[in-house]
Amino acid sequence: MTTPRNRARLSAVAGAVCAMTMTLTAYSGTAYAEVRAEEHPATLAALRTLQSAAGPGAAVHAGADGHDWTLSAGTGTYGADRPIRRDEHFLIGSQTKAFTATAVLQLVDEGKVALDTPIDTYLPGVVTGNGYDGTRVTVRHLLRHTSGIAPYSPGMPLDPVTVQPPRNADGTYTPREVVRTALSLDPVSAPGAKATYSNTNYVILGMLLEAVTGAPARAAVQSRVIEPLGLTRTFFPAPGDRALPSPAVTGYHGARLGGIYVWTRAQIVEPSLYGSAGAMVSTLEDLTAFYEALLGGELVSPGSLAEMKDTAQTGSGLGLFSTRLSCGVTAWGHNGMMPGHHSYTLVAEDGRHASAMTNAAFQFGTPHAQMTKVLDTAVCES
């Protein structure tokens, strides 16, 4: 279905130290090389604005037609002059959902799953109780976040959700127990009535992948999406695997108040707590390669891709969101947050692409607008 991609990795770094201890490094082509600031001045300005409102560091990787470039501001390790690179690992959070949705749509293409079939057909008794009825919730509802299942983000610092799923003796979680606990929260709507973003939808879809393929969701995503594309720096961690591969961007908890900020290293959330909704690890470079392949028709059929991109009714497609950019093009992608990392990737209809990240995830005062501005500017400058 796909052709493996062997993306060139970069090897030499050039940077400049800016005011307020901000480091700007630019990478371009097949080796680290300096990019003149005047080549991407608007993106540079937007990235510096993001970094000033976000973590110790921020970076964007962008390009078109095989000509990619990367800008980095601040540092990937607090207290060191260490710009974030395009090939460094970080937690991609909810960008995992785009990978999960892709694997599910492949099953649709193979005739093994139908979008408008109730989830109870594949997972009897999983979505039930407390007002939930899996005979009324379809696969499409789960993919589009229109299932009516309540938002649920367990294990997040300062999160108001107090109900936590039971842990196994080794500190891991089972998807069934995560879903069971999530469904103790009352439904927010009838299935199909409106869109309400919920991680639980995609934990259930991971269970669907396992039920249909006979393999864990991580194995299905690995074999169907990651390996065919040659994404050698993208991983779906196994339960209990709480370490980022090297090289990695250090993630932080912290806060900013004007020019005052405090950073402490973030602990990695147990991957089985979010699984197919948010456990994956990748890099800026691999993320753009994935979305380019997906939106370029390399992973699913034209019909399934059209379903994924259809955001007209609710603003949410099947694992993708769309954004109209300032230069008049529409781009699709997804964002993601996990303690220590906040990221967002977009690919435009004409192939221009950008992926940005910062190494802190704020639950209050999250710089969503600044992140979007970086991507908008990078895509439109490419």
Short mmCIF file of the C-alpha atoms (twelve columns), coordinates in Angstrom:
data_MODEL
# 
_entry.id   MODEL 
# 
loop_
_atom_site.group_PDB 
_atom_site.id 
_atom_site.type_symbol 
_atom_site.label_atom_id 
_atom_site.label_alt_id 
_atom_site.label_comp_id 
_atom_site.label_asym_id 
_atom_site.label_seq_id 
_atom_site.Cartn_x 
_atom_site.Cartn_y 
_atom_site.Cartn_z 
_atom_site.pdbx_PDB_model_num 
ATOM 1   C CA . MET A 1   0.000   0.000  0.000  1 
ATOM 2   C CA . THR A 2   2.893   2.354  0.674  1 
ATOM 3   C CA . THR A 3   6.481   2.933  -0.295 1 
ATOM 4   C CA . PRO A 4   9.020   3.126  2.551  1 
ATOM 5   C CA . ARG A 5   10.485  6.555  3.058  1 
ATOM 6   C CA . ASN A 6   14.077  6.984  3.992  1 
ATOM 7   C CA . ARG A 7   14.202  10.532 5.246  1 
ATOM 8   C CA . ALA A 8   17.651  12.085 5.338  1 
ATOM 9   C CA . ARG A 9   18.817  12.902 8.864  1 
ATOM 10  C CA . LEU A 10  20.675  16.015 9.753  1 
ATOM 11  C CA . SER A 11  24.150  16.120 11.226 1 
ATOM 12  C CA . ALA A 12  25.709  19.558 11.828 1 
ATOM 13  C CA . VAL A 13  24.274  22.456 13.808 1 
ATOM 14  C CA . ALA A 14  24.542  26.207 13.282 1 
ATOM 15  C CA . GLY A 15  22.961  28.717 15.640 1 
ATOM 16  C CA . ALA A 16  22.903  32.256 16.878 1 
ATOM 17  C CA . VAL A 17  22.302  33.481 20.395 1 
ATOM 18  C CA . CYS A 18  19.536  36.054 20.558 1 
ATOM 19  C CA . ALA A 19  18.523  38.504 23.249 1 
ATOM 20  C CA . MET A 20  16.868  37.325 26.473 1 
ATOM 21  C CA . THR A 21  18.844  34.060 26.367 1 
ATOM 22  C CA . MET A 22  16.893  32.984 23.286 1 
ATOM 23  C CA . THR A 23  18.760  30.739 20.865 1 
ATOM 24  C CA . LEU A 24  17.729  30.622 17.247 1 
ATOM 25  C CA . THR A 25  18.996  27.767 15.113 1 
ATOM 26  C CA . ALA A 26  17.920  27.025 11.560 1 
ATOM 27  C CA . TYR A 27  18.231  23.781 9.641  1 
ATOM 28  C CA . SER A 28  17.668  23.333 5.930  1 
ATOM 29  C CA . GLY A 29  18.208  20.736 3.219  1 
ATOM 30  C CA . THR A 30  19.933  17.436 3.999  1 
ATOM 31  C CA . ALA A 31  22.405  18.770 6.550  1 
ATOM 32  C CA . TYR A 32  22.179  21.269 9.348  1 
ATOM 33  C CA . ALA A 33  22.896  24.584 7.725  1 
ATOM 34  C CA . GLU A 34  22.253  28.177 8.583  1 
ATOM 35  C CA . VAL A 35  19.152  29.751 7.079  1 
ATOM 36  C CA . ARG A 36  19.222  33.489 6.758  1 
ATOM 37  C CA . ALA A 37  16.610  35.138 8.969  1 
ATOM 38  C CA . GLU A 38  15.275  37.093 5.990  1 
ATOM 39  C CA . GLU A 39  14.243  33.832 4.303  1 
ATOM 40  C CA . HIS A 40  11.548  33.147 6.931  1 
ATOM 41  C CA . PRO A 41  11.177  36.379 8.915  1 
ATOM 42  C CA . ALA A 42  7.486   36.007 9.726  1 
ATOM 43  C CA . THR A 43  7.898   32.440 10.936 1 
ATOM 44  C CA . LEU A 44  10.867  33.475 13.052 1 
ATOM 45  C CA . ALA A 45  8.857   36.256 14.669 1 
ATOM 46  C CA . ALA A 46  5.905   33.930 15.310 1 
ATOM 47  C CA . LEU A 47  8.161   31.242 16.781 1 
ATOM 48  C CA . ARG A 48  9.798   33.699 19.156 1 
ATOM 49  C CA . THR A 49  6.352   34.871 20.247 1 
ATOM 50  C CA . LEU A 50  5.304   31.270 20.893 1 
ATOM 51  C CA . GLN A 51  8.451   30.475 22.862 1 
ATOM 52  C CA . SER A 52  8.006   33.550 25.040 1 
ATOM 53  C CA . ALA A 53  4.581   32.218 26.066 1 
ATOM 54  C CA . ALA A 54  5.436   28.520 26.144 1 
ATOM 55  C CA . GLY A 55  8.202   26.228 27.404 1 
ATOM 56  C CA . PRO A 56  11.964  26.745 27.597 1 
ATOM 57  C CA . GLY A 57  12.172  25.926 23.893 1 
ATOM 58  C CA . ALA A 58  10.090  25.773 20.732 1 
ATOM 59  C CA . ALA A 59  10.712  24.607 17.182 1 
ATOM 60  C CA . VAL A 60  8.995   24.349 13.826 1 
ATOM 61  C CA . HIS A 61  9.805   22.058 10.907 1 
ATOM 62  C CA . ALA A 62  8.254   23.097 7.584  1 
ATOM 63  C CA . GLY A 63  8.624   22.960 3.831  1 
ATOM 64  C CA . ALA A 64  7.228   21.882 0.487  1 
ATOM 65  C CA . ASP A 65  8.287   19.829 -2.529 1 
ATOM 66  C CA . GLY A 66  11.168  18.171 -0.681 1 
ATOM 67  C CA . HIS A 67  12.705  21.438 0.505  1 
ATOM 68  C CA . ASP A 68  12.372  21.415 4.289  1 
ATOM 69  C CA . TRP A 69  13.712  23.763 6.934  1 
ATOM 70  C CA . THR A 70  13.635  23.977 10.721 1 
ATOM 71  C CA . LEU A 71  13.763  26.871 13.150 1 
ATOM 72  C CA . SER A 72  14.381  26.499 16.885 1 
ATOM 73  C CA . ALA A 73  14.064  29.108 19.634 1 
ATOM 74  C CA . GLY A 74  15.152  28.695 23.242 1 
ATOM 75  C CA . THR A 75  16.435  25.346 24.469 1 
ATOM 76  C CA . GLY A 76  15.404  21.726 24.623 1 
ATOM 77  C CA . THR A 77  17.115  21.407 28.010 1 
ATOM 78  C CA . TYR A 78  16.627  24.181 30.548 1 
ATOM 79  C CA . GLY A 79  19.935  25.661 31.708 1 
ATOM 80  C CA . ALA A 80  21.769  24.616 28.545 1 
ATOM 81  C CA . ASP A 81  22.177  26.105 25.084 1 
ATOM 82  C CA . ARG A 82  20.617  23.167 23.243 1 
ATOM 83  C CA . PRO A 83  18.247  24.009 20.384 1 
ATOM 84  C CA . ILE A 84  15.420  21.573 19.646 1 
ATOM 85  C CA . ARG A 85  16.160  19.510 16.524 1 
ATOM 86  C CA . ARG A 86  13.818  18.054 13.940 1 
ATOM 87  C CA . ASP A 87  14.931  14.488 14.762 1 
ATOM 88  C CA . GLU A 88  14.475  14.575 18.557 1 
ATOM 89  C CA . HIS A 89  11.764  12.498 20.226 1 
ATOM 90  C CA . PHE A 90  8.875   13.924 22.221 1 
ATOM 91  C CA . LEU A 91  5.411   12.848 23.371 1 
ATOM 92  C CA . ILE A 92  2.928   13.693 20.617 1 
ATOM 93  C CA . GLY A 93  -0.183  13.252 22.784 1 
ATOM 94  C CA . SER A 94  -3.407  13.434 20.798 1 
ATOM 95  C CA . GLN A 95  -1.642  13.426 17.454 1 
ATOM 96  C CA . THR A 96  -1.735  9.676  18.165 1 
ATOM 97  C CA . LYS A 97  -5.420  9.838  17.225 1 
ATOM 98  C CA . ALA A 98  -4.571  10.524 13.584 1 
ATOM 99  C CA . PHE A 99  -2.494  7.324  13.482 1 
ATOM 100 C CA . THR A 100 -5.266  5.331  15.176 1 
ATOM 101 C CA . ALA A 101 -7.900  6.711  12.816 1 
ATOM 102 C CA . THR A 102 -5.721  5.805  9.826  1 
ATOM 103 C CA . ALA A 103 -5.443  2.183  10.959 1 
ATOM 104 C CA . VAL A 104 -9.217  2.017  11.538 1 
ATOM 105 C CA . LEU A 105 -9.926  3.464  8.065  1 
ATOM 106 C CA . GLN A 106 -7.618  0.835  6.567  1 
ATOM 107 C CA . LEU A 107 -9.858  -1.807 8.149  1 
ATOM 108 C CA . VAL A 108 -12.828 -0.027 6.586  1 
ATOM 109 C CA . ASP A 109 -11.099 -0.202 3.194  1 
ATOM 110 C CA . GLU A 110 -10.537 -3.925 3.743  1 
ATOM 111 C CA . GLY A 111 -14.220 -4.516 4.522  1 
ATOM 112 C CA . LYS A 112 -13.503 -5.588 8.090  1 
ATOM 113 C CA . VAL A 113 -15.120 -2.561 9.758  1 
ATOM 114 C CA . ALA A 114 -18.048 -0.361 8.670  1 
ATOM 115 C CA . LEU A 115 -18.225 3.275  9.747  1 
ATOM 116 C CA . ASP A 116 -21.948 3.273  10.484 1 
ATOM 117 C CA . THR A 117 -22.037 -0.042 12.319 1 
ATOM 118 C CA . PRO A 118 -22.622 0.189  16.087 1 
ATOM 119 C CA . ILE A 119 -19.491 -0.354 18.159 1 
ATOM 120 C CA . ASP A 120 -21.368 -3.025 20.137 1 
ATOM 121 C CA . THR A 121 -21.165 -5.235 17.048 1 
ATOM 122 C CA . TYR A 122 -17.380 -5.412 17.434 1 
ATOM 123 C CA . LEU A 123 -17.051 -4.853 21.202 1 
ATOM 124 C CA . PRO A 124 -20.172 -6.269 22.864 1 
ATOM 125 C CA . GLY A 125 -20.905 -4.782 26.257 1 
ATOM 126 C CA . VAL A 126 -17.988 -2.314 26.304 1 
ATOM 127 C CA . VAL A 127 -20.036 0.872  25.828 1 
ATOM 128 C CA . THR A 128 -22.902 0.317  28.217 1 
ATOM 129 C CA . GLY A 129 -24.395 1.554  31.489 1 
ATOM 130 C CA . ASN A 130 -24.858 5.023  32.986 1 
ATOM 131 C CA . GLY A 131 -26.918 6.130  29.980 1 
ATOM 132 C CA . TYR A 132 -24.510 4.792  27.345 1 
ATOM 133 C CA . ASP A 133 -25.693 2.347  24.690 1 
ATOM 134 C CA . GLY A 134 -23.145 0.800  22.336 1 
ATOM 135 C CA . THR A 135 -25.926 -0.276 19.959 1 
ATOM 136 C CA . ARG A 136 -26.492 3.434  19.179 1 
ATOM 137 C CA . VAL A 137 -22.842 4.591  19.091 1 
ATOM 138 C CA . THR A 138 -21.220 3.913  15.723 1 
ATOM 139 C CA . VAL A 139 -17.586 3.706  14.672 1 
ATOM 140 C CA . ARG A 140 -18.065 7.017  12.859 1 
ATOM 141 C CA . HIS A 141 -19.355 8.637  16.062 1 
ATOM 142 C CA . LEU A 142 -16.196 7.584  17.901 1 
ATOM 143 C CA . LEU A 143 -13.867 8.790  15.148 1 
ATOM 144 C CA . ARG A 144 -15.652 12.146 14.871 1 
ATOM 145 C CA . HIS A 145 -16.122 12.698 18.636 1 
ATOM 146 C CA . THR A 146 -19.913 12.709 18.283 1 
ATOM 147 C CA . SER A 147 -20.508 9.654  20.488 1 
ATOM 148 C CA . GLY A 148 -21.802 11.702 23.422 1 
ATOM 149 C CA . ILE A 149 -19.091 10.241 25.677 1 
ATOM 150 C CA . ALA A 150 -17.911 12.748 28.280 1 
ATOM 151 C CA . PRO A 151 -14.437 14.331 28.122 1 
ATOM 152 C CA . TYR A 152 -11.936 12.402 30.228 1 
ATOM 153 C CA . SER A 153 -8.251  13.161 30.826 1 
ATOM 154 C CA . PRO A 154 -7.027  11.094 33.787 1 
ATOM 155 C CA . GLY A 155 -3.622  11.494 35.360 1 
ATOM 156 C CA . MET A 156 -3.067  15.110 34.312 1 
ATOM 157 C CA . PRO A 157 -1.590  17.517 36.894 1 
ATOM 158 C CA . LEU A 158 -4.221  19.914 38.282 1 
ATOM 159 C CA . ASP A 159 -6.954  18.258 36.207 1 
ATOM 160 C CA . PRO A 160 -10.368 18.577 37.895 1 
ATOM 161 C CA . VAL A 161 -11.224 14.948 37.047 1 
ATOM 162 C CA . THR A 162 -10.877 13.024 40.298 1 
ATOM 163 C CA . VAL A 163 -12.011 9.569  39.180 1 
ATOM 164 C CA . GLN A 164 -9.012  7.496  38.111 1 
ATOM 165 C CA . PRO A 165 -9.012  4.001  36.577 1 
ATOM 166 C CA . PRO A 166 -7.623  1.138  38.644 1 
ATOM 167 C CA . ARG A 167 -3.963  0.325  38.047 1 
ATOM 168 C CA . ASN A 168 -2.415  -3.072 37.626 1 
ATOM 169 C CA . ALA A 169 0.224   -4.198 40.104 1 
ATOM 170 C CA . ASP A 170 2.996   -3.035 37.755 1 
ATOM 171 C CA . GLY A 171 1.506   0.455  37.401 1 
ATOM 172 C CA . THR A 172 0.000   -0.106 33.955 1 
ATOM 173 C CA . TYR A 173 -3.649  0.143  32.894 1 
ATOM 174 C CA . THR A 174 -5.963  -1.951 30.717 1 
ATOM 175 C CA . PRO A 175 -8.058  -0.175 28.068 1 
ATOM 176 C CA . ARG A 176 -11.226 -1.869 29.296 1 
ATOM 177 C CA . GLU A 177 -10.774 -0.470 32.821 1 
ATOM 178 C CA . VAL A 178 -9.917  2.997  31.478 1 
ATOM 179 C CA . VAL A 179 -13.117 2.953  29.406 1 
ATOM 180 C CA . ARG A 180 -15.204 1.560  32.253 1 
ATOM 181 C CA . THR A 181 -14.029 4.377  34.521 1 
ATOM 182 C CA . ALA A 182 -14.555 7.039  31.844 1 
ATOM 183 C CA . LEU A 183 -18.130 5.908  31.294 1 
ATOM 184 C CA . SER A 184 -18.903 6.559  34.944 1 
ATOM 185 C CA . LEU A 185 -19.122 10.202 33.835 1 
ATOM 186 C CA . ASP A 186 -22.560 11.046 32.482 1 
ATOM 187 C CA . PRO A 187 -23.090 11.361 28.713 1 
ATOM 188 C CA . VAL A 188 -22.927 14.911 27.364 1 
ATOM 189 C CA . SER A 189 -25.363 14.308 24.483 1 
ATOM 190 C CA . ALA A 190 -27.153 11.677 22.471 1 
ATOM 191 C CA . PRO A 191 -24.958 9.903  19.901 1 
ATOM 192 C CA . GLY A 192 -24.587 12.040 16.786 1 
ATOM 193 C CA . ALA A 193 -26.130 15.150 18.348 1 
ATOM 194 C CA . LYS A 194 -22.954 17.216 18.682 1 
ATOM 195 C CA . ALA A 195 -19.176 17.000 18.814 1 
ATOM 196 C CA . THR A 196 -17.509 16.744 22.212 1 
ATOM 197 C CA . TYR A 197 -13.822 15.896 22.233 1 
ATOM 198 C CA . SER A 198 -13.116 12.852 24.407 1 
ATOM 199 C CA . ASN A 199 -10.011 10.697 24.693 1 
ATOM 200 C CA . THR A 200 -12.255 7.759  25.553 1 
ATOM 201 C CA . ASN A 201 -13.509 7.593  21.956 1 
ATOM 202 C CA . TYR A 202 -10.030 6.686  20.777 1 
ATOM 203 C CA . VAL A 203 -9.265  4.286  23.620 1 
ATOM 204 C CA . ILE A 204 -12.355 2.389  22.439 1 
ATOM 205 C CA . LEU A 205 -11.095 2.554  18.847 1 
ATOM 206 C CA . GLY A 206 -7.842  0.993  20.028 1 
ATOM 207 C CA . MET A 207 -9.891  -1.849 21.487 1 
ATOM 208 C CA . LEU A 208 -11.614 -2.120 18.102 1 
ATOM 209 C CA . LEU A 209 -8.245  -2.444 16.358 1 
ATOM 210 C CA . GLU A 210 -7.272  -5.229 18.737 1 
ATOM 211 C CA . ALA A 211 -10.582 -7.060 18.366 1 
ATOM 212 C CA . VAL A 212 -10.484 -7.016 14.554 1 
ATOM 213 C CA . THR A 213 -6.759  -7.570 13.941 1 
ATOM 214 C CA . GLY A 214 -6.052  -9.894 16.854 1 
ATOM 215 C CA . ALA A 215 -3.035  -7.795 17.841 1 
ATOM 216 C CA . PRO A 216 -2.611  -4.967 20.368 1 
ATOM 217 C CA . ALA A 217 -3.492  -1.530 18.990 1 
ATOM 218 C CA . ARG A 218 0.144   -0.470 19.149 1 
ATOM 219 C CA . ALA A 219 1.139   -3.425 16.963 1 
ATOM 220 C CA . ALA A 220 -1.590  -2.637 14.436 1 
ATOM 221 C CA . VAL A 221 -0.466  0.991  14.156 1 
ATOM 222 C CA . GLN A 222 3.182   -0.022 13.991 1 
ATOM 223 C CA . SER A 223 2.713   -2.582 11.218 1 
ATOM 224 C CA . ARG A 224 0.083   -0.709 9.214  1 
ATOM 225 C CA . VAL A 225 1.313   2.884  9.411  1 
ATOM 226 C CA . ILE A 226 4.710   3.422  11.017 1 
ATOM 227 C CA . GLU A 227 6.746   0.661  9.388  1 
ATOM 228 C CA . PRO A 228 5.432   1.026  5.806  1 
ATOM 229 C CA . LEU A 229 6.361   4.712  5.866  1 
ATOM 230 C CA . GLY A 230 9.821   4.074  7.280  1 
ATOM 231 C CA . LEU A 231 9.204   6.325  10.282 1 
ATOM 232 C CA . THR A 232 12.178  5.063  12.254 1 
ATOM 233 C CA . ARG A 233 11.828  7.655  15.011 1 
ATOM 234 C CA . THR A 234 8.128   7.079  15.672 1 
ATOM 235 C CA . PHE A 235 7.007   4.651  18.380 1 
ATOM 236 C CA . PHE A 236 3.857   3.414  20.069 1 
ATOM 237 C CA . PRO A 237 5.243   2.503  23.514 1 
ATOM 238 C CA . ALA A 238 4.273   -0.723 25.212 1 
ATOM 239 C CA . PRO A 239 2.597   -0.589 28.644 1 
ATOM 240 C CA . GLY A 240 5.223   0.259  31.248 1 
ATOM 241 C CA . ASP A 241 7.661   1.812  28.751 1 
ATOM 242 C CA . ARG A 242 7.963   5.262  30.308 1 
ATOM 243 C CA . ALA A 243 11.294  6.368  28.795 1 
ATOM 244 C CA . LEU A 244 11.758  8.573  25.741 1 
ATOM 245 C CA . PRO A 245 14.251  7.228  23.177 1 
ATOM 246 C CA . SER A 246 17.410  9.240  22.625 1 
ATOM 247 C CA . PRO A 247 17.769  11.912 21.366 1 
ATOM 248 C CA . ALA A 248 14.825  13.438 23.202 1 
ATOM 249 C CA . VAL A 249 13.421  16.858 24.013 1 
ATOM 250 C CA . THR A 250 13.187  17.250 27.784 1 
ATOM 251 C CA . GLY A 251 9.652   18.105 28.887 1 
ATOM 252 C CA . TYR A 252 8.824   20.503 31.705 1 
ATOM 253 C CA . HIS A 253 6.079   21.608 34.036 1 
ATOM 254 C CA . GLY A 254 6.143   25.287 34.791 1 
ATOM 255 C CA . ALA A 255 4.517   28.667 34.679 1 
ATOM 256 C CA . ARG A 256 5.192   32.075 33.191 1 
ATOM 257 C CA . LEU A 257 4.283   35.410 34.707 1 
ATOM 258 C CA . GLY A 258 5.652   38.186 32.559 1 
ATOM 259 C CA . GLY A 259 9.404   37.664 32.399 1 
ATOM 260 C CA . ILE A 260 9.399   35.332 35.407 1 
ATOM 261 C CA . TYR A 261 9.230   31.573 34.868 1 
ATOM 262 C CA . VAL A 262 9.845   28.361 36.799 1 
ATOM 263 C CA . TRP A 263 10.558  24.951 35.246 1 
ATOM 264 C CA . THR A 264 10.645  21.452 36.715 1 
ATOM 265 C CA . ARG A 265 11.051  18.249 34.709 1 
ATOM 266 C CA . ALA A 266 7.783   16.552 33.821 1 
ATOM 267 C CA . GLN A 267 7.252   12.893 34.587 1 
ATOM 268 C CA . ILE A 268 6.188   10.760 31.645 1 
ATOM 269 C CA . VAL A 269 2.607   9.550  31.951 1 
ATOM 270 C CA . GLU A 270 2.200   5.774  31.869 1 
ATOM 271 C CA . PRO A 271 1.509   5.131  28.149 1 
ATOM 272 C CA . SER A 272 -1.239  2.558  28.741 1 
ATOM 273 C CA . LEU A 273 -3.354  5.239  30.454 1 
ATOM 274 C CA . TYR A 274 -4.017  6.891  27.080 1 
ATOM 275 C CA . GLY A 275 -2.907  4.210  24.617 1 
ATOM 276 C CA . SER A 276 -4.428  4.745  21.185 1 
ATOM 277 C CA . ALA A 277 -5.703  8.175  22.249 1 
ATOM 278 C CA . GLY A 278 -2.362  9.734  23.142 1 
ATOM 279 C CA . ALA A 279 0.607   7.480  23.966 1 
ATOM 280 C CA . MET A 280 2.822   7.822  20.912 1 
ATOM 281 C CA . VAL A 281 6.326   9.285  20.537 1 
ATOM 282 C CA . SER A 282 7.638   10.905 17.373 1 
ATOM 283 C CA . THR A 283 9.678   13.791 15.939 1 
ATOM 284 C CA . LEU A 284 8.870   16.921 13.969 1 
ATOM 285 C CA . GLU A 285 10.331  15.345 10.843 1 
ATOM 286 C CA . ASP A 286 8.455   12.043 11.142 1 
ATOM 287 C CA . LEU A 287 5.153   13.775 11.899 1 
ATOM 288 C CA . THR A 288 5.261   15.824 8.724  1 
ATOM 289 C CA . ALA A 289 6.181   12.670 6.777  1 
ATOM 290 C CA . PHE A 290 3.160   10.838 8.210  1 
ATOM 291 C CA . TYR A 291 0.622   13.564 7.443  1 
ATOM 292 C CA . GLU A 292 2.105   14.134 3.986  1 
ATOM 293 C CA . ALA A 293 1.693   10.434 3.220  1 
ATOM 294 C CA . LEU A 294 -1.826  10.289 4.658  1 
ATOM 295 C CA . LEU A 295 -3.092  13.379 2.853  1 
ATOM 296 C CA . GLY A 296 -1.213  12.356 -0.272 1 
ATOM 297 C CA . GLY A 297 -3.332  9.207  -0.511 1 
ATOM 298 C CA . GLU A 298 -0.622  6.690  0.403  1 
ATOM 299 C CA . LEU A 299 -2.338  5.138  3.422  1 
ATOM 300 C CA . VAL A 300 -6.095  4.927  2.816  1 
ATOM 301 C CA . SER A 301 -8.425  4.860  -0.183 1 
ATOM 302 C CA . PRO A 302 -9.657  8.124  -1.758 1 
ATOM 303 C CA . GLY A 303 -13.082 7.525  -0.253 1 
ATOM 304 C CA . SER A 304 -11.734 6.995  3.240  1 
ATOM 305 C CA . LEU A 305 -9.459  10.023 2.945  1 
ATOM 306 C CA . ALA A 306 -12.454 12.132 1.934  1 
ATOM 307 C CA . GLU A 307 -14.278 10.906 5.063  1 
ATOM 308 C CA . MET A 308 -11.297 11.795 7.235  1 
ATOM 309 C CA . LYS A 309 -11.100 15.307 5.752  1 
ATOM 310 C CA . ASP A 310 -14.819 16.030 5.981  1 
ATOM 311 C CA . THR A 311 -15.069 18.589 8.794  1 
ATOM 312 C CA . ALA A 312 -18.085 20.497 7.430  1 
ATOM 313 C CA . GLN A 313 -20.733 19.378 9.912  1 
ATOM 314 C CA . THR A 314 -18.942 19.393 13.274 1 
ATOM 315 C CA . GLY A 315 -15.507 20.936 12.654 1 
ATOM 316 C CA . SER A 316 -13.988 17.511 13.277 1 
ATOM 317 C CA . GLY A 317 -13.164 14.950 10.617 1 
ATOM 318 C CA . LEU A 318 -12.248 11.335 11.303 1 
ATOM 319 C CA . GLY A 319 -9.003  11.785 13.221 1 
ATOM 320 C CA . LEU A 320 -8.258  15.122 11.551 1 
ATOM 321 C CA . PHE A 321 -9.156  18.784 11.985 1 
ATOM 322 C CA . SER A 322 -9.071  21.417 9.259  1 
ATOM 323 C CA . THR A 323 -7.831  25.003 9.395  1 
ATOM 324 C CA . ARG A 324 -8.184  27.751 6.815  1 
ATOM 325 C CA . LEU A 325 -4.842  29.537 6.636  1 
ATOM 326 C CA . SER A 326 -4.155  33.223 6.055  1 
ATOM 327 C CA . CYS A 327 -2.763  32.538 2.560  1 
ATOM 328 C CA . GLY A 328 -6.082  31.074 1.440  1 
ATOM 329 C CA . VAL A 329 -5.346  27.347 1.609  1 
ATOM 330 C CA . THR A 330 -6.930  24.712 3.823  1 
ATOM 331 C CA . ALA A 331 -4.703  22.481 5.935  1 
ATOM 332 C CA . TRP A 332 -5.473  19.322 7.885  1 
ATOM 333 C CA . GLY A 333 -3.791  17.829 10.924 1 
ATOM 334 C CA . HIS A 334 -4.029  17.417 14.675 1 
ATOM 335 C CA . ASN A 335 -2.540  18.835 17.842 1 
ATOM 336 C CA . GLY A 336 -1.363  17.030 20.946 1 
ATOM 337 C CA . MET A 337 -0.514  17.662 24.585 1 
ATOM 338 C CA . MET A 338 1.073   15.521 27.261 1 
ATOM 339 C CA . PRO A 339 2.822   16.696 30.424 1 
ATOM 340 C CA . GLY A 340 6.015   18.297 29.128 1 
ATOM 341 C CA . HIS A 341 5.142   18.528 25.435 1 
ATOM 342 C CA . HIS A 342 2.682   20.481 23.261 1 
ATOM 343 C CA . SER A 343 2.669   20.018 19.489 1 
ATOM 344 C CA . TYR A 344 0.635   20.597 16.339 1 
ATOM 345 C CA . THR A 345 1.064   19.476 12.722 1 
ATOM 346 C CA . LEU A 346 -0.678  20.740 9.574  1 
ATOM 347 C CA . VAL A 347 -0.398  19.767 5.916  1 
ATOM 348 C CA . ALA A 348 -2.042  21.962 3.274  1 
ATOM 349 C CA . GLU A 349 -3.982  20.728 0.281  1 
ATOM 350 C CA . ASP A 350 -1.048  21.689 -1.978 1 
ATOM 351 C CA . GLY A 351 1.505   19.707 0.078  1 
ATOM 352 C CA . ARG A 352 3.023   22.526 2.112  1 
ATOM 353 C CA . HIS A 353 3.512   21.343 5.683  1 
ATOM 354 C CA . ALA A 354 4.605   22.389 9.150  1 
ATOM 355 C CA . SER A 355 4.968   20.761 12.564 1 
ATOM 356 C CA . ALA A 356 5.668   22.767 15.715 1 
ATOM 357 C CA . MET A 357 6.305   21.876 19.346 1 
ATOM 358 C CA . THR A 358 7.290   23.338 22.680 1 
ATOM 359 C CA . ASN A 359 8.627   21.499 25.716 1 
ATOM 360 C CA . ALA A 360 5.949   22.440 28.237 1 
ATOM 361 C CA . ALA A 361 2.198   21.906 28.249 1 
ATOM 362 C CA . PHE A 362 0.198   24.479 30.193 1 
ATOM 363 C CA . GLN A 363 -3.279  23.585 31.402 1 
ATOM 364 C CA . PHE A 364 -3.980  27.262 31.986 1 
ATOM 365 C CA . GLY A 365 -2.969  29.971 29.552 1 
ATOM 366 C CA . THR A 366 -2.105  27.384 26.889 1 
ATOM 367 C CA . PRO A 367 -0.615  29.241 23.895 1 
ATOM 368 C CA . HIS A 368 -2.890  27.635 21.292 1 
ATOM 369 C CA . ALA A 369 -3.202  30.819 19.245 1 
ATOM 370 C CA . GLN A 370 0.566   31.351 19.168 1 
ATOM 371 C CA . MET A 371 1.122   27.730 18.099 1 
ATOM 372 C CA . THR A 372 -1.423  28.044 15.298 1 
ATOM 373 C CA . LYS A 373 0.164   31.303 14.163 1 
ATOM 374 C CA . VAL A 374 3.556   29.588 13.838 1 
ATOM 375 C CA . LEU A 375 2.082   26.866 11.638 1 
ATOM 376 C CA . ASP A 376 0.026   29.282 9.554  1 
ATOM 377 C CA . THR A 377 3.048   31.466 8.924  1 
ATOM 378 C CA . ALA A 378 5.417   28.559 8.239  1 
ATOM 379 C CA . VAL A 379 3.075   26.935 5.727  1 
ATOM 380 C CA . CYS A 380 2.367   30.219 3.989  1 
ATOM 381 C CA . GLU A 381 6.100   31.098 3.834  1 
ATOM 382 C CA . SER A 382 7.100   27.681 2.437  1 
# 
